[in-house]
PDB file of C-alpha atoms in Angstrom:
ATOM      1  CA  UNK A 164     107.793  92.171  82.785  1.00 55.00           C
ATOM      2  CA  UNK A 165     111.145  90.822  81.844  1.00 61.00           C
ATOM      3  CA  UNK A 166     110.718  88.695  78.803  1.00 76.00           C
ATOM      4  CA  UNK A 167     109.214  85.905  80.092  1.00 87.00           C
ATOM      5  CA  UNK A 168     108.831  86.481  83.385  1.00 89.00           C
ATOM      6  CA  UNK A 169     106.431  88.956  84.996  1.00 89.00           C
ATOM      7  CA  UNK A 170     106.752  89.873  88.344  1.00 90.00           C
ATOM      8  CA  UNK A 171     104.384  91.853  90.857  1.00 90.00           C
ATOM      9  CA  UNK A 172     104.301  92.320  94.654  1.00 90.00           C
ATOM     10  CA  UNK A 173     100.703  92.260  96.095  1.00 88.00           C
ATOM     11  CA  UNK A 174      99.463  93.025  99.207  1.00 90.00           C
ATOM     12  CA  UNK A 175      97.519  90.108 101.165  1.00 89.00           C
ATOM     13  CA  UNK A 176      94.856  91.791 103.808  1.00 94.00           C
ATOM     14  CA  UNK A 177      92.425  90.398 106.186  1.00 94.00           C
ATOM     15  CA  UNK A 178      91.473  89.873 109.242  1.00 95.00           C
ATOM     16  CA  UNK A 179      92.471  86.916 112.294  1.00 92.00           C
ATOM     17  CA  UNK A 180      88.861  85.463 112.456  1.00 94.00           C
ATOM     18  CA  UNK A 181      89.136  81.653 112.030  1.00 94.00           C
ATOM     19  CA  UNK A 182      91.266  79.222 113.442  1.00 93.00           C
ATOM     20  CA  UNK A 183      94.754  78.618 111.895  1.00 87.00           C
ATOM     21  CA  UNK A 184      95.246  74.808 111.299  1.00 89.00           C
ATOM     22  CA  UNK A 185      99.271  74.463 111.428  1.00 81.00           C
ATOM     23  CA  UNK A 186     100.519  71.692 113.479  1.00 83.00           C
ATOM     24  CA  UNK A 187      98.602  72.499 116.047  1.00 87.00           C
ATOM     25  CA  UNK A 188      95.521  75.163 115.810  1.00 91.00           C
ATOM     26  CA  UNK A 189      96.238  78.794 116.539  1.00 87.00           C
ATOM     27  CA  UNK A 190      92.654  80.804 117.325  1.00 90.00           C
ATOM     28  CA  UNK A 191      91.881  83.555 115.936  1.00 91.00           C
ATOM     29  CA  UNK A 192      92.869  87.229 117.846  1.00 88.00           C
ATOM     30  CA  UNK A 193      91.174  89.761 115.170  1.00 92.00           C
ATOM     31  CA  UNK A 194      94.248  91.036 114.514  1.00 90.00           C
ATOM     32  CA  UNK A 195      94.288  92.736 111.013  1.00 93.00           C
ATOM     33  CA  UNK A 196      96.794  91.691 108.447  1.00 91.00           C
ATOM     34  CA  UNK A 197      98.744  93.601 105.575  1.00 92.00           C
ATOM     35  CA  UNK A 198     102.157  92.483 104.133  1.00 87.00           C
ATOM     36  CA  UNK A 199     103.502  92.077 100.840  1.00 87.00           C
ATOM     37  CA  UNK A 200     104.071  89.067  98.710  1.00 89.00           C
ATOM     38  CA  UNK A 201     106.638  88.861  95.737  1.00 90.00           C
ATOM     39  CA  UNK A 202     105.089  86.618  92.937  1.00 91.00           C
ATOM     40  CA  UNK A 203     106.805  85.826  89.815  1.00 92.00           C
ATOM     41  CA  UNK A 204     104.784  84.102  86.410  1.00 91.00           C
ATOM     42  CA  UNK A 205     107.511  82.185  84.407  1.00 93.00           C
ATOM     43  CA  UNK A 206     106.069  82.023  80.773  1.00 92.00           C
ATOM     44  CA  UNK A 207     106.660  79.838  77.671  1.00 90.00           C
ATOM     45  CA  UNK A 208     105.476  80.116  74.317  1.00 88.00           C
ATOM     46  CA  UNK A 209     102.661  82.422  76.245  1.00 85.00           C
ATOM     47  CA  UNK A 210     101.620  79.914  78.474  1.00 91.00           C
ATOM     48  CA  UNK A 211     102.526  79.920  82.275  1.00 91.00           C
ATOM     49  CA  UNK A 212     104.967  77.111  83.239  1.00 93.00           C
ATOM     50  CA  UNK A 213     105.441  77.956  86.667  1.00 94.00           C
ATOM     51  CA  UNK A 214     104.461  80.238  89.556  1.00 92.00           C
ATOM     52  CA  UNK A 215     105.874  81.520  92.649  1.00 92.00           C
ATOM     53  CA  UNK A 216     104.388  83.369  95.061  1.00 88.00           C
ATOM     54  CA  UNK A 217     106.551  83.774  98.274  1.00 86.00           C
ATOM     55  CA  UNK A 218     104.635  84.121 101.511  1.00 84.00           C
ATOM     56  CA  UNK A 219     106.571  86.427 104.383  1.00 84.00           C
ATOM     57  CA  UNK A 220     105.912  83.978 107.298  1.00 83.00           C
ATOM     58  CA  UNK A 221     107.285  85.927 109.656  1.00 85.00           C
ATOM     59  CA  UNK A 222     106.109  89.528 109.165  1.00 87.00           C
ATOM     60  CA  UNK A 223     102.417  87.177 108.650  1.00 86.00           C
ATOM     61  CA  UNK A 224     102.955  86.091 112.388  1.00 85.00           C
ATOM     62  CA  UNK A 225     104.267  89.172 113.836  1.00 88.00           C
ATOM     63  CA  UNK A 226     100.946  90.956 112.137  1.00 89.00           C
ATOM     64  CA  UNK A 227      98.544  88.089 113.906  1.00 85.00           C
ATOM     65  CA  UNK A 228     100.868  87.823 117.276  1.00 83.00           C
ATOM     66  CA  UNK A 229     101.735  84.518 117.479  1.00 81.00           C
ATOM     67  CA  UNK A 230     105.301  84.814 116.827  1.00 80.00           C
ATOM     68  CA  UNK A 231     107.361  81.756 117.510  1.00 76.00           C
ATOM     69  CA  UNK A 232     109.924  81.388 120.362  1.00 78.00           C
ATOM     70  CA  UNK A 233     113.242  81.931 118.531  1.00 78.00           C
ATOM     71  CA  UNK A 234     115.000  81.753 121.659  1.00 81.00           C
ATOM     72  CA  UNK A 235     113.927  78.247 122.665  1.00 81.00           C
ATOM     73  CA  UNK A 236     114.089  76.640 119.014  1.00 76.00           C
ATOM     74  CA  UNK A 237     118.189  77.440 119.706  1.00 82.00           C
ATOM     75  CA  UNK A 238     118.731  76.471 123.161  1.00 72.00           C
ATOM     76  CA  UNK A 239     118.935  79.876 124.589  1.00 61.00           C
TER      77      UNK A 239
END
């Protein structure tokens, strides 16, 4: 805690068993996920005012193998 703003970084777990509704669907693969997530609690007056909690997209779809084509998305 730094005044008034705590700040933690949990770990999200699981495992791929459902479909993943993005703009398309991506089914499931079983693939077991564990990455860390900064979140930060902004307080005022002891009340929280705002909350972040930053999701690490691409170490997510690394972990459940459905990386995106880099290569393509810039023309190479």
């Amino acid at each position: 805690m730094n005044g008034d703003v705590v700040s933690i970084e949990l770990s999200i777990q699981g495992t791929f068993l459902g479909p993943f509704h993005t703009r398309g669907v991506i089914q499931p693969t079983g693939a077991k996920i564990d990455f860390p997530t900064p979140t930060s609690w902004y307080l005022r007056n002891g009340k929280v005012e705002k909350f972040d909690c930053h999701i690490a997209f691409t170490t997510l779809y690394a972990q459940l193998g459905v990386l995106p084509d880099y290569a393509s998305a810039v023309g190479n």
